[in-house]
Coordinates of C-alpha atoms in Angstrom, one line a residue:
M1 CA -2.8 32.9 -13.1
S2 CA -1.6 36.3 -14.4
D3 CA -3.6 39.5 -14.0
S4 CA -4.0 40.0 -17.7
P5 CA -7.5 41.1 -19.0
L6 CA -7.9 37.7 -20.6
A7 CA -7.1 35.9 -17.4
E8 CA -9.5 38.1 -15.5
A9 CA -12.3 37.3 -18.0
I10 CA -11.6 33.6 -17.7
R11 CA -11.7 33.9 -13.9
S12 CA -15.0 35.7 -14.0
E13 CA -16.5 33.1 -16.4
I14 CA -15.4 30.3 -14.1
D15 CA -16.7 32.1 -11.0
A16 CA -20.1 32.5 -12.7
A17 CA -20.2 28.8 -13.6
V18 CA -19.5 27.9 -9.9
V19 CA -22.3 30.2 -8.8
S20 CA -24.8 28.6 -11.2
L21 CA -23.7 25.2 -10.0
E22 CA -24.3 26.1 -6.4
T23 CA -27.9 26.8 -7.4
G24 CA -28.0 23.6 -9.4
A25 CA -26.8 21.6 -6.4
R26 CA -29.8 22.8 -4.4
L27 CA -32.1 21.9 -7.3
W28 CA -30.5 18.5 -7.8
A29 CA -31.2 17.6 -4.1
Q30 CA -34.9 18.4 -4.7
L31 CA -35.2 15.8 -7.5
T32 CA -36.5 12.3 -6.7
V33 CA -34.6 9.3 -7.9
A34 CA -37.5 8.7 -10.4
Q35 CA -37.1 12.2 -11.8
R36 CA -33.4 11.7 -12.2
S37 CA -34.1 8.5 -14.1
Q38 CA -36.4 10.4 -16.4
L39 CA -33.7 13.1 -16.9
L40 CA -31.2 10.5 -17.9
E41 CA -33.5 9.3 -20.6
R42 CA -33.6 12.9 -22.0
V43 CA -29.8 12.8 -22.0
R44 CA -29.8 9.6 -23.9
M45 CA -31.9 11.3 -26.6
T46 CA -29.6 14.3 -26.8
V47 CA -26.5 12.1 -26.9
A48 CA -28.0 10.1 -29.8
A49 CA -28.8 13.3 -31.6
V50 CA -25.2 14.5 -31.8
A51 CA -23.6 11.0 -32.2
D52 CA -22.6 11.6 -35.8
E53 CA -21.1 15.0 -35.0
W54 CA -19.3 13.6 -32.0
V55 CA -17.6 10.9 -34.1
D56 CA -16.7 13.4 -36.9
A57 CA -15.1 15.8 -34.4
A58 CA -13.2 13.1 -32.6
S59 CA -11.9 11.7 -35.9
R60 CA -10.7 15.1 -37.0
A61 CA -8.9 15.6 -33.8
K62 CA -7.1 12.3 -34.2
N63 CA -6.4 12.8 -38.0
L64 CA -8.5 9.7 -39.0
D65 CA -9.5 9.4 -42.6
P66 CA -13.3 9.7 -43.0
A67 CA -13.3 6.3 -44.7
S68 CA -11.1 4.6 -42.2
P69 CA -12.6 1.5 -40.3
L70 CA -10.7 2.9 -37.3
R71 CA -13.4 5.4 -36.9
G72 CA -15.2 2.5 -35.2
E73 CA -13.1 3.2 -32.2
E74 CA -14.6 6.7 -31.9
W75 CA -18.1 5.3 -32.1
L76 CA -17.6 2.6 -29.5
T77 CA -15.6 4.7 -27.0
G78 CA -17.6 7.8 -27.5
P79 CA -21.4 7.9 -27.9
Y80 CA -21.9 4.1 -27.7
V81 CA -20.3 3.6 -24.3
T82 CA -22.1 6.8 -23.1
L83 CA -25.5 5.5 -24.2
Q84 CA -24.6 2.2 -22.5
A85 CA -23.8 3.9 -19.3
L86 CA -26.9 6.0 -19.3
S87 CA -29.1 2.9 -19.8
A88 CA -27.3 1.1 -17.0
Y89 CA -27.7 4.0 -14.6
R90 CA -31.4 4.2 -15.5
R91 CA -31.9 0.6 -14.6
T92 CA -30.2 1.3 -11.2
L93 CA -32.3 4.4 -10.6
T94 CA -35.5 2.6 -11.6
S95 CA -34.8 -0.1 -9.1
L96 CA -34.1 2.3 -6.3
A97 CA -37.2 4.4 -7.1
A98 CA -39.3 1.4 -6.8
G99 CA -37.9 0.6 -3.4
G100 CA -35.6 -2.1 -4.6
S101 CA -31.9 -2.6 -4.9
P102 CA -29.6 -2.4 -7.9
L103 CA -28.7 -6.0 -7.0
D104 CA -32.2 -7.3 -7.4
G105 CA -32.0 -10.1 -10.0
V106 CA -28.2 -10.1 -10.1
S107 CA -26.6 -13.3 -9.2
T108 CA -23.6 -13.4 -6.8
G109 CA -21.0 -15.9 -5.8
T110 CA -17.7 -16.1 -4.0
A111 CA -14.2 -15.4 -5.2
P112 CA -10.9 -16.5 -3.5
G113 CA -9.9 -14.6 -0.4
N114 CA -13.4 -14.2 1.2
R115 CA -14.6 -11.9 -1.6
L116 CA -18.1 -11.4 -2.9
R117 CA -18.4 -11.7 -6.6
I118 CA -21.2 -9.7 -8.3
N119 CA -22.1 -11.3 -11.7
A120 CA -22.9 -7.9 -13.3
F121 CA -22.6 -8.8 -17.0
P122 CA -24.5 -9.8 -19.1
A123 CA -27.0 -7.3 -17.7
V124 CA -29.8 -7.3 -20.4
P125 CA -30.7 -9.8 -23.1
L126 CA -28.9 -7.8 -25.9
D127 CA -25.6 -8.3 -24.1
H128 CA -25.7 -12.0 -25.0
L129 CA -25.5 -11.0 -28.7
V130 CA -23.3 -7.9 -28.7
L131 CA -20.7 -9.5 -26.4
S132 CA -21.6 -13.2 -26.9
G133 CA -19.7 -15.5 -24.6
F134 CA -18.5 -12.7 -22.3
R135 CA -19.0 -12.7 -18.5
G136 CA -18.2 -9.7 -16.3
E137 CA -17.9 -9.7 -12.5
V138 CA -17.3 -7.0 -9.9
W139 CA -15.3 -8.3 -6.9
L140 CA -15.9 -6.5 -3.7
Q141 CA -13.2 -6.1 -1.0
P142 CA -12.5 -9.0 1.3
G143 CA -15.0 -9.5 4.0
V144 CA -17.9 -7.6 2.5
S145 CA -21.1 -9.7 2.8
L146 CA -24.0 -9.8 0.5
D147 CA -26.1 -8.0 3.1
D148 CA -23.5 -5.2 3.3
A149 CA -23.4 -5.0 -0.5
R150 CA -27.2 -4.6 -0.7
A151 CA -27.3 -2.1 2.1
H152 CA -24.9 0.2 0.4
A153 CA -25.7 -0.3 -3.3
G154 CA -27.0 2.9 -4.7
L155 CA -24.4 5.2 -3.1
A156 CA -25.6 8.8 -3.1
Q157 CA -28.9 7.8 -4.7
R158 CA -29.9 6.1 -1.5
H159 CA -30.2 9.6 0.1
P160 CA -31.1 11.9 -2.9
R161 CA -32.1 14.8 -0.7
E162 CA -28.6 15.3 0.6
S163 CA -26.6 17.9 -1.2
H164 CA -22.9 17.2 -1.8
G165 CA -21.8 20.3 -3.5
I166 CA -19.7 20.7 -6.6
G167 CA -17.3 18.3 -8.1
L168 CA -14.6 19.3 -10.6
V169 CA -13.8 16.7 -13.3
L170 CA -10.6 17.3 -15.2
G171 CA -11.3 15.4 -18.4
A172 CA -8.9 13.0 -20.1
G173 CA -7.5 14.0 -23.5
N174 CA -7.3 10.6 -25.2
V175 CA -10.8 9.0 -25.3
T176 CA -13.8 11.2 -25.8
G177 CA -16.2 9.2 -23.7
I178 CA -14.1 9.5 -20.6
P179 CA -15.0 13.1 -19.6
I180 CA -18.7 12.4 -20.0
L181 CA -18.6 9.1 -18.1
D182 CA -16.6 10.7 -15.3
A183 CA -19.1 13.5 -15.0
L184 CA -22.0 11.1 -14.9
Y185 CA -20.3 9.1 -12.1
E186 CA -19.6 12.2 -10.1
L187 CA -23.2 13.3 -10.4
L188 CA -24.9 9.9 -9.7
A189 CA -22.5 8.0 -7.4
A190 CA -21.3 11.0 -5.4
G191 CA -24.4 13.3 -5.7
R192 CA -22.3 16.3 -6.8
V193 CA -23.1 18.6 -9.6
V194 CA -20.2 18.9 -12.0
L195 CA -17.9 21.5 -13.4
L196 CA -16.3 19.6 -16.3
K197 CA -13.0 21.0 -17.6
L198 CA -12.0 19.5 -21.0
N199 CA -8.5 18.6 -21.9
P200 CA -7.2 20.9 -24.7
T201 CA -7.1 17.9 -27.1
Q202 CA -10.9 17.8 -26.9
D203 CA -11.7 21.5 -27.1
G204 CA -13.1 20.8 -30.5
L205 CA -15.9 18.7 -28.9
A206 CA -17.0 21.4 -26.5
D207 CA -20.0 22.3 -28.5
V208 CA -21.0 18.7 -29.2
F209 CA -20.7 17.9 -25.5
T210 CA -22.7 21.0 -24.5
R211 CA -25.6 19.8 -26.7
A212 CA -25.2 16.2 -25.6
L213 CA -25.6 17.2 -22.0
A214 CA -28.1 20.0 -22.5
P215 CA -30.7 18.4 -20.2
L216 CA -28.1 18.5 -17.4
I217 CA -26.6 21.9 -18.3
E218 CA -29.9 23.8 -18.6
P219 CA -30.9 23.3 -14.9
G220 CA -27.4 23.9 -13.6
F221 CA -26.3 20.4 -12.9
V222 CA -23.3 20.5 -15.3
R223 CA -21.1 23.2 -16.7
I224 CA -18.3 22.7 -19.3
V225 CA -15.2 24.9 -19.5
T226 CA -12.1 24.8 -21.7
G227 CA -8.6 26.0 -21.3
G228 CA -5.0 25.1 -20.4
G229 CA -3.2 24.2 -17.3
D230 CA -3.7 27.7 -15.8
V231 CA -7.4 27.2 -15.9
G232 CA -7.1 23.8 -14.3
A233 CA -4.8 25.2 -11.6
Y234 CA -7.4 28.0 -10.8
L235 CA -10.2 25.4 -10.6
T236 CA -8.5 23.0 -8.3
Q237 CA -7.9 25.8 -5.8
H238 CA -11.3 27.4 -6.2
P239 CA -13.2 27.6 -2.8
G240 CA -16.4 26.6 -4.4
I241 CA -15.1 23.2 -5.5
G242 CA -15.7 20.4 -3.0
H243 CA -14.1 17.5 -4.8
V244 CA -11.7 16.9 -7.7
H245 CA -11.5 13.9 -10.1
I246 CA -8.8 13.6 -12.7
T247 CA -8.1 11.1 -15.5
G248 CA -4.6 11.7 -16.6
S249 CA -1.0 11.0 -15.5
A250 CA 0.6 10.5 -12.1
A251 CA 2.8 13.5 -12.8
T252 CA -0.2 15.7 -13.3
F253 CA -1.8 14.3 -10.2
D254 CA 1.4 15.1 -8.2
A255 CA 1.5 18.6 -9.6
I256 CA -2.1 19.2 -8.5
V257 CA -1.8 17.6 -5.1
W258 CA 1.8 18.6 -4.1
G259 CA 2.3 21.7 -6.2
G260 CA 5.5 20.2 -7.7
D261 CA 7.1 19.6 -4.2
K262 CA 6.4 16.2 -2.7
E263 CA 8.8 17.0 0.1
R264 CA 6.5 19.5 1.6
A265 CA 4.8 18.6 4.9
D266 CA 1.2 19.0 3.7
P267 CA -0.4 18.7 0.3
A268 CA -1.0 21.9 -1.7
L269 CA -4.5 20.6 -2.5
Q270 CA -6.8 20.5 0.5
T271 CA -9.8 19.3 -1.5
P272 CA -10.5 15.6 -1.6
I273 CA -9.5 14.0 -4.9
T274 CA -10.0 10.8 -6.8
A275 CA -8.0 9.8 -9.9
E276 CA -7.5 7.3 -12.7
L277 CA -3.9 7.5 -13.9
G278 CA -3.0 4.5 -16.0
G279 CA 0.2 2.4 -15.7
V280 CA 2.1 -0.3 -17.5
A281 CA -0.4 -3.0 -18.4
P282 CA 0.8 -6.7 -18.6
I283 CA -0.4 -9.2 -21.1
I284 CA 0.2 -12.7 -19.6
V285 CA 0.3 -15.4 -22.3
M286 CA -0.3 -18.8 -20.8
P287 CA 1.5 -21.6 -22.7
G288 CA -0.8 -24.2 -24.3
A289 CA -1.5 -26.4 -27.3
W290 CA -2.5 -23.5 -29.6
S291 CA -3.4 -24.0 -33.2
D292 CA -1.9 -21.8 -36.0
A293 CA -5.2 -20.0 -36.1
D294 CA -5.0 -19.4 -32.3
L295 CA -1.5 -18.0 -32.7
R296 CA -2.6 -15.6 -35.4
Y297 CA -5.8 -14.5 -33.6
Q298 CA -4.1 -13.8 -30.3
A299 CA -1.2 -12.0 -32.0
E300 CA -3.8 -9.7 -33.6
H301 CA -5.4 -9.4 -30.1
I302 CA -2.2 -8.2 -28.5
A303 CA -1.5 -5.8 -31.4
T304 CA -4.9 -4.3 -30.8
M305 CA -4.2 -3.9 -27.1
R306 CA -1.1 -1.8 -27.9
L307 CA -2.3 0.0 -31.1
H308 CA -5.9 0.8 -30.4
N309 CA -6.4 4.6 -30.4
G310 CA -2.9 4.9 -31.8
G311 CA -1.4 3.5 -28.7
H312 CA -2.7 6.4 -26.6
N313 CA -4.7 4.5 -24.0
C314 CA -4.1 4.4 -20.2
V315 CA -4.7 0.7 -20.3
A316 CA -2.9 -0.2 -23.6
G317 CA -1.0 -3.5 -23.2
Q318 CA 2.7 -2.6 -22.9
V319 CA 4.5 -5.7 -21.6
V320 CA 3.9 -9.2 -22.9
I321 CA 4.9 -11.9 -20.4
I322 CA 5.5 -15.3 -22.1
S323 CA 7.1 -18.6 -21.1
R324 CA 10.5 -19.3 -22.4
D325 CA 9.7 -23.0 -22.0
W326 CA 6.6 -23.0 -24.2
H327 CA 7.1 -25.2 -27.2
L328 CA 5.3 -22.6 -29.4
R329 CA 7.2 -19.5 -28.0
E330 CA 9.4 -18.9 -31.0
K331 CA 6.6 -19.4 -33.5
F332 CA 4.2 -17.1 -31.5
L333 CA 6.8 -14.3 -31.3
E334 CA 7.2 -14.5 -35.0
V335 CA 3.5 -14.2 -35.6
L336 CA 3.2 -11.4 -33.0
A337 CA 5.9 -9.4 -34.8
D338 CA 4.1 -9.8 -38.1
A339 CA 0.7 -8.8 -36.6
Y340 CA 2.2 -5.8 -34.9
R341 CA 4.1 -4.7 -38.0
D342 CA 1.2 -5.3 -40.4
A343 CA -1.7 -3.7 -38.4
P344 CA -3.3 -0.7 -40.2
H345 CA -1.0 2.3 -40.0
R346 CA -1.9 5.5 -38.3
T347 CA 0.4 8.3 -37.2
P348 CA 0.6 8.8 -33.4
W349 CA -1.5 11.9 -32.7
Y350 CA -1.3 12.5 -28.9
P351 CA 0.9 15.4 -27.8
R352 CA 4.5 14.5 -27.0
S353 CA 4.2 11.0 -28.4
D354 CA 7.1 11.7 -30.6
E355 CA 9.2 12.3 -27.5
K356 CA 8.2 8.9 -26.0
L357 CA 9.2 7.2 -29.2
A358 CA 12.5 9.0 -29.2
T359 CA 13.1 7.8 -25.7
A360 CA 12.4 4.3 -26.7
R361 CA 14.8 4.6 -29.7
N362 CA 17.5 5.8 -27.3
D363 CA 16.9 3.3 -24.5
Y364 CA 16.4 0.3 -26.7
P365 CA 18.7 0.5 -29.8
E366 CA 18.1 -3.2 -30.5
A367 CA 14.3 -2.7 -30.8
T368 CA 12.5 -3.7 -34.0
W369 CA 10.8 -0.7 -35.6
S370 CA 8.0 -0.7 -38.1
A371 CA 5.2 1.5 -39.5
D372 CA 7.6 4.2 -40.7
G373 CA 9.4 4.2 -37.3
T374 CA 6.3 4.8 -35.2
R375 CA 6.1 1.3 -33.6
A376 CA 8.8 -0.4 -31.5
L377 CA 8.9 -4.1 -30.4
V378 CA 11.4 -4.7 -27.6
D379 CA 12.8 -7.9 -26.2
L380 CA 13.4 -7.3 -22.4
L381 CA 16.1 -9.3 -20.7
P382 CA 14.7 -10.8 -17.5
G383 CA 16.3 -9.9 -14.2
E384 CA 17.2 -6.4 -15.4
A385 CA 15.4 -3.1 -14.6
H386 CA 13.7 -1.7 -17.6
D387 CA 12.2 1.8 -18.1
L388 CA 9.6 0.1 -20.3
E389 CA 8.3 -1.7 -17.2
M390 CA 8.4 1.4 -15.0
T391 CA 7.1 4.1 -17.4
E392 CA 3.7 4.3 -19.2
Y393 CA 4.8 5.2 -22.7
F394 CA 1.4 6.2 -24.0
A395 CA 2.7 5.5 -27.5
P396 CA 3.2 2.3 -29.7
V397 CA 6.0 0.7 -27.8
L398 CA 5.6 -3.0 -26.9
G399 CA 7.9 -5.1 -24.7
V400 CA 8.3 -8.8 -24.4
V401 CA 9.7 -10.5 -21.3
E402 CA 10.3 -14.3 -21.0
L403 CA 10.0 -16.2 -17.7
A404 CA 10.8 -19.8 -17.0
G405 CA 8.1 -22.5 -16.3
S406 CA 4.8 -23.8 -17.5
G407 CA 1.4 -24.3 -16.1
Q408 CA 0.8 -23.0 -12.6
E409 CA 4.4 -22.4 -12.0
F410 CA 4.6 -20.0 -14.9
L411 CA 1.3 -18.3 -14.1
D412 CA 2.4 -17.6 -10.5
A413 CA 5.7 -16.2 -11.7
A414 CA 4.0 -14.0 -14.3
V415 CA 1.5 -12.7 -11.7
A416 CA 4.4 -11.9 -9.3
H417 CA 6.3 -10.2 -12.1
A418 CA 3.3 -8.1 -13.0
N419 CA 2.7 -7.1 -9.4
N420 CA 6.2 -6.4 -8.5
K421 CA 8.0 -5.2 -11.6
L422 CA 5.4 -3.2 -13.5
V423 CA 4.3 0.2 -12.4
G424 CA 0.6 0.7 -11.8
T425 CA -2.4 -1.4 -11.0
L426 CA -5.1 -0.3 -13.5
G427 CA -5.5 -3.2 -15.9
A428 CA -4.0 -6.6 -16.6
N429 CA -4.7 -9.1 -19.5
V430 CA -4.5 -12.9 -19.4
L431 CA -4.7 -15.1 -22.5
I432 CA -5.3 -18.8 -21.8
D433 CA -6.9 -21.6 -23.8
P434 CA -9.9 -23.4 -22.3
A435 CA -8.2 -26.7 -21.8
T436 CA -5.2 -25.2 -20.0
E437 CA -7.6 -23.1 -17.8
A438 CA -9.6 -26.3 -16.9
T439 CA -6.4 -28.1 -16.0
L440 CA -5.3 -25.4 -13.6
G441 CA -8.8 -25.3 -12.0
A442 CA -8.9 -23.5 -8.6
G443 CA -5.2 -22.6 -9.1
F444 CA -6.2 -20.3 -11.9
E445 CA -8.8 -18.5 -9.9
R446 CA -6.4 -18.1 -7.0
A447 CA -3.8 -16.6 -9.4
I448 CA -6.4 -14.1 -10.7
S449 CA -7.1 -13.1 -7.1
D450 CA -3.4 -12.6 -6.5
L451 CA -3.2 -10.3 -9.6
H452 CA -3.5 -6.9 -8.0
Y453 CA -5.2 -4.9 -10.7
G454 CA -8.4 -3.0 -10.7
G455 CA -9.5 -4.4 -14.1
I456 CA -8.6 -7.9 -15.3
A457 CA -9.4 -9.2 -18.7
I458 CA -9.3 -12.9 -19.4
N459 CA -9.2 -13.7 -23.1
T460 CA -10.2 -10.2 -23.9
W461 CA -8.7 -6.7 -23.4
T462 CA -9.2 -4.5 -20.4
G463 CA -10.3 -1.7 -22.8
V464 CA -13.5 -3.7 -23.0
V465 CA -13.8 -3.6 -19.2
F466 CA -13.6 0.2 -19.6
A467 CA -16.4 0.1 -22.2
T468 CA -18.7 -2.1 -20.0
P469 CA -20.3 0.4 -17.6
V470 CA -21.9 -2.1 -15.3
L471 CA -18.3 -3.0 -14.3
S472 CA -16.0 -0.8 -12.3
W473 CA -13.0 1.1 -13.6
G474 CA -10.1 2.2 -11.6
A475 CA -6.9 1.2 -9.8
F476 CA -6.5 -1.7 -7.4
P477 CA -7.1 -0.2 -3.9
G478 CA -4.0 0.9 -2.0
G479 CA -2.9 4.2 -3.6
T480 CA -2.3 7.2 -1.4
L481 CA -1.8 10.9 -2.0
G482 CA 2.0 10.4 -1.6
D483 CA 2.2 7.2 -3.7
V484 CA -0.8 7.3 -5.9
G485 CA 0.1 4.6 -8.4
S486 CA -2.7 4.2 -10.9
G487 CA -5.2 6.3 -8.9
L488 CA -7.7 6.5 -6.1
G489 CA -11.3 5.3 -6.3
V490 CA -13.4 4.0 -9.2
V491 CA -15.7 5.3 -11.8
H492 CA -18.4 3.7 -14.1
N493 CA -19.7 1.1 -11.7
A494 CA -23.3 1.7 -12.9
L495 CA -24.7 -0.6 -10.2
L496 CA -23.4 2.0 -7.8
L497 CA -21.7 -0.6 -5.6
D498 CA -19.6 0.3 -2.5
H499 CA -16.3 -1.3 -1.4
V500 CA -15.3 -2.3 -4.9
E501 CA -11.9 -3.9 -5.3
R502 CA -11.8 -4.9 -9.0
S503 CA -13.7 -6.1 -12.1
V504 CA -13.0 -9.2 -14.0
L505 CA -14.2 -9.7 -17.6
R506 CA -13.9 -13.1 -19.2
G507 CA -14.2 -13.6 -23.0
P508 CA -13.9 -16.5 -25.4
F509 CA -10.4 -17.7 -26.3
R510 CA -11.5 -18.4 -29.9
P511 CA -13.8 -16.4 -32.2
F512 CA -16.7 -17.8 -34.2
P513 CA -16.8 -20.2 -35.9
R514 CA -13.8 -21.8 -34.1
S515 CA -15.6 -21.0 -30.8
A516 CA -18.0 -23.8 -31.8
S517 CA -15.3 -26.4 -31.5
I518 CA -15.9 -29.3 -29.0
D519 CA -13.1 -28.0 -26.8
S520 CA -14.5 -24.5 -26.5
V521 CA -18.1 -25.6 -26.1
R522 CA -17.1 -28.2 -23.4
H523 CA -15.5 -25.4 -21.4
G524 CA -18.3 -22.9 -21.7
Q525 CA -16.6 -20.6 -24.2
F526 CA -19.0 -20.7 -27.2
S527 CA -19.4 -17.3 -28.9
V528 CA -21.0 -16.0 -32.0
I529 CA -18.5 -13.1 -32.3
A530 CA -16.1 -13.3 -35.1
R531 CA -13.3 -10.8 -35.1
P532 CA -14.4 -8.2 -32.4
P533 CA -15.1 -4.7 -33.8
W534 CA -12.5 -3.1 -31.5
F535 CA -9.7 -5.1 -33.2
V536 CA -7.6 -2.7 -35.2
T537 CA -7.7 -5.2 -38.0
S538 CA -11.5 -5.2 -38.2
R539 CA -12.6 -4.1 -41.7
T540 CA -16.1 -3.2 -40.7
A541 CA -15.5 -1.6 -37.3
D542 CA -16.8 1.9 -38.4
R543 CA -20.1 0.5 -39.7
V544 CA -20.5 -1.9 -36.7
G545 CA -19.8 0.9 -34.2
E546 CA -22.3 3.2 -35.9
G547 CA -24.9 0.5 -36.1
L548 CA -24.6 -0.5 -32.5
T549 CA -24.8 3.1 -31.4
K550 CA -27.9 3.9 -33.3
F551 CA -29.6 0.8 -32.3
Q552 CA -29.4 2.0 -28.7
T553 CA -32.1 4.6 -29.5
D554 CA -34.1 3.4 -32.5
H555 CA -34.2 -0.3 -31.4
D556 CA -34.7 -1.2 -35.1
P557 CA -34.3 -5.0 -35.4
L558 CA -33.3 -4.7 -39.0
R559 CA -30.5 -2.3 -38.1
L560 CA -29.3 -4.8 -35.5
A561 CA -29.4 -7.7 -37.9
R562 CA -27.5 -5.7 -40.5
T563 CA -25.0 -4.6 -37.9
L564 CA -24.4 -8.2 -36.6
A565 CA -24.0 -9.4 -40.2
L566 CA -21.3 -6.7 -40.8
A567 CA -19.6 -7.8 -37.6
M568 CA -19.4 -11.3 -39.0
R569 CA -17.6 -9.9 -42.0
A570 CA -14.9 -8.1 -40.0

């Protein structure tokens, strides 16, 4: 940083925040787990109180029309997911305070490769309605026994009297719930008080976040600061910071850790760091006997994976992997092109997205462009190296690659392609009809275990894994400081489980009422969800998102009934 008066003032402000957090860390260590649970309930109330302002500020930052159904994205990935996380953490803390375990009452099983499967979702009765037909699992690393899992569940809350200092959270700029969720995980899983530095794209939410987290800010457990890269650089090297967590890009991670020079002998950053960094997310489309309605619905599903939040998601689907031998391949690709082109238009808003689109236009002159030149659909020739498979575009660019085979042969080839050709290990999506999944049997589960991603969505989108806080969120284990991939460690994970490898979320292949078909019911895929509210084509997403959020605090059954009725009209 420079020695200008402004820089000195910022430096003094940050130093004062660190001093207050040092006091807060000592106070945090004096609270019992029961007191922390009560504190989280106060935070739930303050989050609920600012929810409308939160969504308004986020929508303005992203240039969303006040009447747009797309505002539902801001409800669901902002205050709603935050309230969900706070409730899930409260359940965990309540169990620990009573002398129990977060795993009490949670069923478990085995997954391929000597893995323990924690059946974390549904967690409460309401989950059966809001995400009807969904099942979420946390898979622990190979060899971890149930006794080991129970012994470590609770992480820092198992020893609340131990002080772990101050953690710096460098907030993401794309989804407004991320900085808050990361701060909560740092506080509860690691036992560190938090200095939260907002991304400049979210500076307009600083006041809202300050009031939302007031019960944590007042006693010195959290501080919020704003500023650019110079502020972030000062913070990462601050002697009072004991840990850094970043949600962002691998390039930013390398700049922090290596100071722009990865050839140096030792990292420039000596402080421990965790990170969530995105990647190129695959969408594996398993060939099957799909109806015309199946083709249209899953085409909208894929369009949502790419276009949600304007395409500015770290886990946006970027490469569709499809069988060239599927008898419906040509028809599905036509329907996909239509769905991608016709999805509601919004101008890309994230900084430098225009540069990413210009790169795609230069690299793929044969791409099909739509939405006033802001969306690209690219056919990728197999066997060739493609930038689209090696670079997270963070903008509306969708590639399609075709591989040979059908059934297990195709699935194994698609998994190998995703693992070996696509950069990153954050999230992968698999679309498969129930009859085909049943035919594959154990081979399907084995293929899922071979898919080395930290979040796997089967017949849903990994964005829903992110928004389900009882599941973990983060890269598949294996990243290092020198080759970080999609990151180090996990967040969310409200059961506070140790030795997490991945989370798997399974949804229904068909929406209601087609989910009531004999085929879907026979294979356990009945659901009362019509078009999910996170689909970019949902006409009622804003009202459903608002209704679900406000039900979290007022528990008004009439509000819930009205909200579910709106969801059925999506």
